[in-house]
Amino acid sequence: MTGGSSGGPWILNLGVSAKPDAGLTYGKVTTRNAVVGVTSWGYTDNGIKIQGASMFATNDEFPNAKYGIRGGGNIGAFVDYACEWGWGMQALGFCR
């Protein structure tokens, strides 16, 4: 990935459900096609092939499981602020 991939989604369990082999599971997140972050940083040195993202999740700073009618964690707090309080995007028809 290069600089043009910034903002691209990190998706878990992409695609259709498959039957795991005996004794295996999907892990903690069983939701299909779950966006868990977006590419937000990377090295400018072309020799270093690493990019990263901030995970959409609860953490010490955003511990709630739900913010308003939105989801939990940092992304739930951001969407609640953008849609309901700070930017009023819900009233403008940009939020569902």
Coordinates of C-alpha atoms in Angstrom, one line a residue:
M1 CA 0.0 0.0 0.0
T2 CA 1.1 3.5 -0.7
G3 CA 0.0 7.0 0.3
G4 CA -3.0 6.7 -1.9
S5 CA -4.5 4.1 0.3
S6 CA -5.1 6.5 3.2
G7 CA -8.7 6.4 4.3
G8 CA -9.1 2.8 3.0
P9 CA -11.2 0.5 5.3
W10 CA -9.7 -2.4 7.3
I11 CA -12.4 -5.1 7.1
L12 CA -12.7 -8.3 9.1
N13 CA -14.5 -11.4 7.9
L14 CA -14.7 -10.0 4.3
G15 CA -17.0 -11.8 2.0
V16 CA -19.5 -14.6 2.5
S17 CA -19.5 -17.0 5.5
A18 CA -17.4 -20.1 5.2
K19 CA -17.5 -23.1 7.5
P20 CA -14.3 -23.1 9.7
D21 CA -12.4 -26.3 10.0
A22 CA -13.1 -28.4 13.1
G23 CA -11.9 -26.7 16.3
L24 CA -11.5 -23.3 14.6
T25 CA -13.6 -20.1 15.1
Y26 CA -14.0 -16.7 13.6
G27 CA -12.5 -15.2 16.8
K28 CA -14.0 -12.4 18.8
V29 CA -15.6 -10.5 16.0
T30 CA -18.1 -12.7 14.2
T31 CA -19.8 -9.9 12.2
R32 CA -19.4 -10.3 8.5
N33 CA -17.7 -7.4 6.6
A34 CA -17.0 -5.4 9.8
V35 CA -15.0 -2.1 9.3
V36 CA -12.7 -1.9 12.2
G37 CA -10.4 1.0 11.2
V38 CA -9.2 3.1 8.3
T39 CA -5.6 3.4 7.0
S40 CA -4.3 6.6 8.7
W41 CA -0.5 6.5 8.8
G42 CA 2.5 5.0 7.1
Y43 CA 6.2 5.6 6.6
T44 CA 7.4 8.0 3.9
D45 CA 10.5 5.8 3.3
N46 CA 9.6 3.5 0.4
G47 CA 11.8 0.8 1.9
I48 CA 9.5 0.4 4.9
K49 CA 6.4 -1.4 3.9
I50 CA 4.1 -0.8 6.9
Q51 CA 0.9 1.2 7.3
G52 CA -1.4 1.4 10.3
A53 CA -4.8 2.5 11.5
S54 CA -6.4 3.5 14.7
M55 CA -8.8 0.8 15.7
F56 CA -12.5 1.6 16.0
A57 CA -13.1 0.3 19.5
T58 CA -13.7 1.2 23.1
N59 CA -10.6 2.3 25.0
D60 CA -9.6 4.4 28.1
E61 CA -10.6 7.6 26.4
F62 CA -13.8 6.4 24.9
P63 CA -15.1 3.6 27.2
N64 CA -18.8 3.7 26.5
A65 CA -20.5 0.8 24.6
K66 CA -22.8 3.4 23.0
Y67 CA -22.8 7.1 22.4
G68 CA -26.4 8.4 21.9
I69 CA -28.0 6.1 19.3
R70 CA -24.6 5.4 17.7
G71 CA -22.1 2.6 18.4
G72 CA -19.4 2.5 21.0
G73 CA -15.8 3.6 21.4
N74 CA -14.0 6.3 19.5
I75 CA -15.9 5.9 16.2
G76 CA -19.3 5.9 18.1
A77 CA -18.3 9.1 19.9
F78 CA -17.2 10.7 16.7
V79 CA -20.3 9.8 14.7
D80 CA -22.6 10.9 17.5
Y81 CA -20.8 14.3 17.7
A82 CA -20.8 14.7 13.9
C83 CA -24.4 13.7 13.4
E84 CA -26.1 15.0 16.5
W85 CA -24.2 17.6 18.4
G86 CA -21.2 19.3 16.8
W87 CA -21.9 19.5 13.1
G88 CA -25.6 18.7 13.0
M89 CA -25.2 16.4 10.0
Q90 CA -28.3 14.4 10.9
A91 CA -30.5 17.4 10.4
L92 CA -28.8 18.0 7.0
G93 CA -29.7 14.4 5.9
F94 CA -26.1 13.0 6.0
C95 CA -26.6 10.5 8.8
R96 CA -28.9 7.5 9.1

